[in-house]
Every structure is written in C-alpha cells, then in structure tokens.
C-alpha cells in the first residue's frame, strides 16, 4: 500500500530526482504541496498526476 503523502525528500527519491529540482517544481506550482505543522508534504496522487502530465508532454 502506497503512503497517502510523502515528505519532500521521500517524494524526490520516489521520482528519482534531487531535492533541489523537487523544490523548484514545488515553488513554481508544478507539484502541489501542503504543510502540517512544520512538515511539507506531497500527496501520492499529485506525484502520479505529475508523472502522467510529463509522459503526455513527451
């Protein structure tokens, strides 16, 4: 079972990219994120949607 949300480090690792690039994608709104307390989280569904969008653009 996949987690519902990932921390930034885990989400970047899941996509196979560095955290710097991942932060760029979050900051420009390409990958949505949200905060719970001090933790920034990314929904699993948003990572899947990002991958789907990238594969359609290719």
PDB file of N, CA and C in Angstrom:
ATOM      1  N   UNK A   1       0.844  -1.190   0.000  1.00  0.00           N
ATOM      2  CA  UNK A   1       0.000   0.000   0.000  1.00  0.00           C
ATOM      3  C   UNK A   1       0.885   1.249   0.000  1.00  0.00           C
ATOM      4  N   UNK A   2       0.597   2.164  -0.907  1.00  0.00           N
ATOM      5  CA  UNK A   2       1.355   3.403  -1.017  1.00  0.00           C
ATOM      6  C   UNK A   2       0.948   4.363   0.101  1.00  0.00           C
ATOM      7  N   UNK A   3       1.905   5.173   0.576  1.00  0.00           N
ATOM      8  CA  UNK A   3       1.531   6.198   1.554  1.00  0.00           C
ATOM      9  C   UNK A   3       0.626   7.244   0.907  1.00  0.00           C
ATOM     10  N   UNK A   4      -0.190   7.896   1.691  1.00  0.00           N
ATOM     11  CA  UNK A   4      -1.064   8.945   1.166  1.00  0.00           C
ATOM     12  C   UNK A   4      -0.281  10.197   0.809  1.00  0.00           C
ATOM     13  N   UNK A   5       0.812  10.444   1.546  1.00  0.00           N
ATOM     14  CA  UNK A   5       1.622  11.635   1.308  1.00  0.00           C
ATOM     15  C   UNK A   5       3.076  11.336   1.639  1.00  0.00           C
ATOM     16  N   UNK A   6       3.964  12.102   1.018  1.00  0.00           N
ATOM     17  CA  UNK A   6       5.399  11.939   1.201  1.00  0.00           C
ATOM     18  C   UNK A   6       6.017  13.232   1.719  1.00  0.00           C
ATOM     19  N   UNK A   7       7.084  13.112   2.490  1.00  0.00           N
ATOM     20  CA  UNK A   7       7.927  14.253   2.808  1.00  0.00           C
ATOM     21  C   UNK A   7       8.695  14.606   1.535  1.00  0.00           C
ATOM     22  N   UNK A   8       9.229  15.810   1.453  1.00  0.00           N
ATOM     23  CA  UNK A   8       9.918  16.273   0.249  1.00  0.00           C
ATOM     24  C   UNK A   8      11.039  15.309  -0.155  1.00  0.00           C
ATOM     25  N   UNK A   9      11.868  14.933   0.794  1.00  0.00           N
ATOM     26  CA  UNK A   9      12.996  14.041   0.497  1.00  0.00           C
ATOM     27  C   UNK A   9      12.500  12.718  -0.100  1.00  0.00           C
ATOM     28  N   UNK A  10      11.458  12.160   0.481  1.00  0.00           N
ATOM     29  CA  UNK A  10      10.923  10.883   0.003  1.00  0.00           C
ATOM     30  C   UNK A  10      10.240  11.029  -1.355  1.00  0.00           C
ATOM     31  N   UNK A  11       9.547  12.134  -1.561  1.00  0.00           N
ATOM     32  CA  UNK A  11       8.883  12.363  -2.848  1.00  0.00           C
ATOM     33  C   UNK A  11       9.916  12.519  -3.961  1.00  0.00           C
ATOM     34  N   UNK A  12      10.984  13.257  -3.685  1.00  0.00           N
ATOM     35  CA  UNK A  12      12.052  13.429  -4.680  1.00  0.00           C
ATOM     36  C   UNK A  12      12.686  12.083  -5.004  1.00  0.00           C
ATOM     37  N   UNK A  13      12.953  11.290  -3.985  1.00  0.00           N
ATOM     38  CA  UNK A  13      13.547   9.966  -4.191  1.00  0.00           C
ATOM     39  C   UNK A  13      12.603   9.083  -5.006  1.00  0.00           C
ATOM     40  N   UNK A  14      11.314   9.167  -4.741  1.00  0.00           N
ATOM     41  CA  UNK A  14      10.324   8.382  -5.471  1.00  0.00           C
ATOM     42  C   UNK A  14      10.336   8.727  -6.961  1.00  0.00           C
ATOM     43  N   UNK A  15      10.516  10.010  -7.275  1.00  0.00           N
ATOM     44  CA  UNK A  15      10.571  10.437  -8.671  1.00  0.00           C
ATOM     45  C   UNK A  15      11.947  10.224  -9.288  1.00  0.00           C
ATOM     46  N   UNK A  16      12.939  10.011  -8.444  1.00  0.00           N
ATOM     47  CA  UNK A  16      14.292   9.818  -8.961  1.00  0.00           C
ATOM     48  C   UNK A  16      14.985  11.112  -9.322  1.00  0.00           C
ATOM     49  N   UNK A  17      14.607  12.204  -8.637  1.00  0.00           N
ATOM     50  CA  UNK A  17      15.245  13.498  -8.873  1.00  0.00           C
ATOM     51  C   UNK A  17      15.794  14.029  -7.553  1.00  0.00           C
ATOM     52  N   UNK A  18      16.622  15.052  -7.639  1.00  0.00           N
ATOM     53  CA  UNK A  18      17.194  15.662  -6.444  1.00  0.00           C
ATOM     54  C   UNK A  18      16.202  16.567  -5.732  1.00  0.00           C
ATOM     55  N   UNK A  19      16.495  16.833  -4.482  1.00  0.00           N
ATOM     56  CA  UNK A  19      15.584  17.686  -3.708  1.00  0.00           C
ATOM     57  C   UNK A  19      15.582  19.122  -4.221  1.00  0.00           C
ATOM     58  N   UNK A  20      16.724  19.602  -4.746  1.00  0.00           N
ATOM     59  CA  UNK A  20      16.752  20.966  -5.278  1.00  0.00           C
ATOM     60  C   UNK A  20      15.776  21.111  -6.435  1.00  0.00           C
ATOM     61  N   UNK A  21      15.808  20.171  -7.373  1.00  0.00           N
ATOM     62  CA  UNK A  21      14.877  20.200  -8.502  1.00  0.00           C
ATOM     63  C   UNK A  21      13.448  20.042  -8.012  1.00  0.00           C
ATOM     64  N   UNK A  22      13.248  19.184  -7.011  1.00  0.00           N
ATOM     65  CA  UNK A  22      11.901  18.984  -6.485  1.00  0.00           C
ATOM     66  C   UNK A  22      11.365  20.279  -5.882  1.00  0.00           C
ATOM     67  N   UNK A  23      12.196  20.993  -5.117  1.00  0.00           N
ATOM     68  CA  UNK A  23      11.768  22.281  -4.552  1.00  0.00           C
ATOM     69  C   UNK A  23      11.427  23.275  -5.663  1.00  0.00           C
ATOM     70  N   UNK A  24      12.185  23.269  -6.763  1.00  0.00           N
ATOM     71  CA  UNK A  24      11.873  24.144  -7.897  1.00  0.00           C
ATOM     72  C   UNK A  24      10.480  23.838  -8.431  1.00  0.00           C
ATOM     73  N   UNK A  25      10.183  22.546  -8.595  1.00  0.00           N
ATOM     74  CA  UNK A  25       8.871  22.142  -9.103  1.00  0.00           C
ATOM     75  C   UNK A  25       7.752  22.521  -8.138  1.00  0.00           C
ATOM     76  N   UNK A  26       8.013  22.440  -6.858  1.00  0.00           N
ATOM     77  CA  UNK A  26       7.009  22.851  -5.866  1.00  0.00           C
ATOM     78  C   UNK A  26       6.823  24.367  -5.893  1.00  0.00           C
ATOM     79  N   UNK A  27       7.932  25.090  -5.939  1.00  0.00           N
ATOM     80  CA  UNK A  27       7.857  26.556  -5.865  1.00  0.00           C
ATOM     81  C   UNK A  27       7.184  27.176  -7.078  1.00  0.00           C
ATOM     82  N   UNK A  28       7.331  26.541  -8.256  1.00  0.00           N
ATOM     83  CA  UNK A  28       6.664  27.103  -9.430  1.00  0.00           C
ATOM     84  C   UNK A  28       5.240  26.559  -9.593  1.00  0.00           C
ATOM     85  N   UNK A  29       4.787  25.733  -8.652  1.00  0.00           N
ATOM     86  CA  UNK A  29       3.407  25.248  -8.658  1.00  0.00           C
ATOM     87  C   UNK A  29       3.171  24.002  -9.494  1.00  0.00           C
ATOM     88  N   UNK A  30       4.240  23.438 -10.067  1.00  0.00           N
ATOM     89  CA  UNK A  30       4.092  22.242 -10.884  1.00  0.00           C
ATOM     90  C   UNK A  30       3.647  21.052 -10.052  1.00  0.00           C
ATOM     91  N   UNK A  31       4.206  20.937  -8.857  1.00  0.00           N
ATOM     92  CA  UNK A  31       3.817  19.878  -7.921  1.00  0.00           C
ATOM     93  C   UNK A  31       3.244  20.547  -6.673  1.00  0.00           C
ATOM     94  N   UNK A  32       1.962  20.333  -6.397  1.00  0.00           N
ATOM     95  CA  UNK A  32       1.354  20.945  -5.206  1.00  0.00           C
ATOM     96  C   UNK A  32       1.878  20.312  -3.921  1.00  0.00           C
ATOM     97  N   UNK A  33       1.893  21.113  -2.874  1.00  0.00           N
ATOM     98  CA  UNK A  33       2.317  20.618  -1.565  1.00  0.00           C
ATOM     99  C   UNK A  33       1.459  21.292  -0.496  1.00  0.00           C
ATOM    100  N   UNK A  34       1.537  20.756   0.711  1.00  0.00           N
ATOM    101  CA  UNK A  34       0.817  21.356   1.834  1.00  0.00           C
ATOM    102  C   UNK A  34       1.625  21.136   3.099  1.00  0.00           C
ATOM    103  N   UNK A  35       1.298  21.880   4.126  1.00  0.00           N
ATOM    104  CA  UNK A  35       2.025  21.782   5.387  1.00  0.00           C
ATOM    105  C   UNK A  35       1.122  21.249   6.488  1.00  0.00           C
ATOM    106  N   UNK A  36       1.713  20.418   7.306  1.00  0.00           N
ATOM    107  CA  UNK A  36       1.104  20.018   8.571  1.00  0.00           C
ATOM    108  C   UNK A  36       2.164  20.322   9.614  1.00  0.00           C
ATOM    109  N   UNK A  37       1.895  21.327  10.402  1.00  0.00           N
ATOM    110  CA  UNK A  37       2.923  21.792  11.327  1.00  0.00           C
ATOM    111  C   UNK A  37       4.090  22.327  10.521  1.00  0.00           C
ATOM    112  N   UNK A  38       5.289  21.844  10.817  1.00  0.00           N
ATOM    113  CA  UNK A  38       6.484  22.281  10.098  1.00  0.00           C
ATOM    114  C   UNK A  38       6.803  21.411   8.893  1.00  0.00           C
ATOM    115  N   UNK A  39       6.110  20.297   8.757  1.00  0.00           N
ATOM    116  CA  UNK A  39       6.414  19.358   7.663  1.00  0.00           C
ATOM    117  C   UNK A  39       5.694  19.746   6.375  1.00  0.00           C
ATOM    118  N   UNK A  40       6.429  19.731   5.294  1.00  0.00           N
ATOM    119  CA  UNK A  40       5.853  19.928   3.973  1.00  0.00           C
ATOM    120  C   UNK A  40       5.610  18.549   3.385  1.00  0.00           C
ATOM    121  N   UNK A  41       4.382  18.320   2.912  1.00  0.00           N
ATOM    122  CA  UNK A  41       4.005  17.016   2.381  1.00  0.00           C
ATOM    123  C   UNK A  41       3.469  17.144   0.957  1.00  0.00           C
ATOM    124  N   UNK A  42       3.625  16.065   0.216  1.00  0.00           N
ATOM    125  CA  UNK A  42       3.143  15.988  -1.149  1.00  0.00           C
ATOM    126  C   UNK A  42       2.273  14.743  -1.256  1.00  0.00           C
ATOM    127  N   UNK A  43       1.054  14.920  -1.762  1.00  0.00           N
ATOM    128  CA  UNK A  43       0.146  13.779  -1.885  1.00  0.00           C
ATOM    129  C   UNK A  43       0.640  12.806  -2.952  1.00  0.00           C
ATOM    130  N   UNK A  44       0.458  11.538  -2.696  1.00  0.00           N
ATOM    131  CA  UNK A  44       0.808  10.497  -3.657  1.00  0.00           C
ATOM    132  C   UNK A  44       0.091  10.748  -4.982  1.00  0.00           C
ATOM    133  N   UNK A  45      -1.179  11.110  -4.907  1.00  0.00           N
ATOM    134  CA  UNK A  45      -1.970  11.355  -6.119  1.00  0.00           C
ATOM    135  C   UNK A  45      -1.376  12.495  -6.948  1.00  0.00           C
ATOM    136  N   UNK A  46      -0.793  13.505  -6.298  1.00  0.00           N
ATOM    137  CA  UNK A  46      -0.176  14.616  -7.034  1.00  0.00           C
ATOM    138  C   UNK A  46       1.112  14.176  -7.727  1.00  0.00           C
ATOM    139  N   UNK A  47       1.853  13.258  -7.128  1.00  0.00           N
ATOM    140  CA  UNK A  47       3.041  12.716  -7.797  1.00  0.00           C
ATOM    141  C   UNK A  47       2.633  11.906  -9.026  1.00  0.00           C
ATOM    142  N   UNK A  48       1.597  11.101  -8.899  1.00  0.00           N
ATOM    143  CA  UNK A  48       1.105  10.312 -10.031  1.00  0.00           C
ATOM    144  C   UNK A  48       0.621  11.246 -11.143  1.00  0.00           C
ATOM    145  N   UNK A  49      -0.105  12.301 -10.785  1.00  0.00           N
ATOM    146  CA  UNK A  49      -0.592  13.257 -11.776  1.00  0.00           C
ATOM    147  C   UNK A  49       0.575  13.947 -12.481  1.00  0.00           C
ATOM    148  N   UNK A  50       1.620  14.290 -11.742  1.00  0.00           N
ATOM    149  CA  UNK A  50       2.803  14.910 -12.338  1.00  0.00           C
ATOM    150  C   UNK A  50       3.444  13.970 -13.357  1.00  0.00           C
ATOM    151  N   UNK A  51       3.596  12.719 -12.988  1.00  0.00           N
ATOM    152  CA  UNK A  51       4.191  11.734 -13.899  1.00  0.00           C
ATOM    153  C   UNK A  51       3.315  11.574 -15.142  1.00  0.00           C
ATOM    154  N   UNK A  52       2.016  11.506 -14.964  1.00  0.00           N
ATOM    155  CA  UNK A  52       1.097  11.390 -16.100  1.00  0.00           C
ATOM    156  C   UNK A  52       1.225  12.596 -17.036  1.00  0.00           C
ATOM    157  N   UNK A  53       1.285  13.789 -16.451  1.00  0.00           N
ATOM    158  CA  UNK A  53       1.415  15.016 -17.265  1.00  0.00           C
ATOM    159  C   UNK A  53       2.739  15.009 -18.032  1.00  0.00           C
ATOM    160  N   UNK A  54       3.807  14.577 -17.403  1.00  0.00           N
ATOM    161  CA  UNK A  54       5.118  14.560 -18.056  1.00  0.00           C
ATOM    162  C   UNK A  54       5.149  13.548 -19.199  1.00  0.00           C
ATOM    163  N   UNK A  55       4.512  12.410 -19.008  1.00  0.00           N
ATOM    164  CA  UNK A  55       4.526  11.399 -20.058  1.00  0.00           C
ATOM    165  C   UNK A  55       3.667  11.817 -21.247  1.00  0.00           C
ATOM    166  N   UNK A  56       2.615  12.597 -21.010  1.00  0.00           N
ATOM    167  CA  UNK A  56       1.765  13.079 -22.102  1.00  0.00           C
ATOM    168  C   UNK A  56       2.479  14.171 -22.902  1.00  0.00           C
ATOM    169  N   UNK A  57       3.317  14.954 -22.204  1.00  0.00           N
ATOM    170  CA  UNK A  57       4.027  16.052 -22.855  1.00  0.00           C
ATOM    171  C   UNK A  57       5.195  15.545 -23.707  1.00  0.00           C
ATOM    172  N   UNK A  58       5.665  14.355 -23.401  1.00  0.00           N
ATOM    173  CA  UNK A  58       6.838  13.821 -24.124  1.00  0.00           C
ATOM    174  C   UNK A  58       6.512  13.340 -25.508  1.00  0.00           C
TER     175      UNK A  58
END
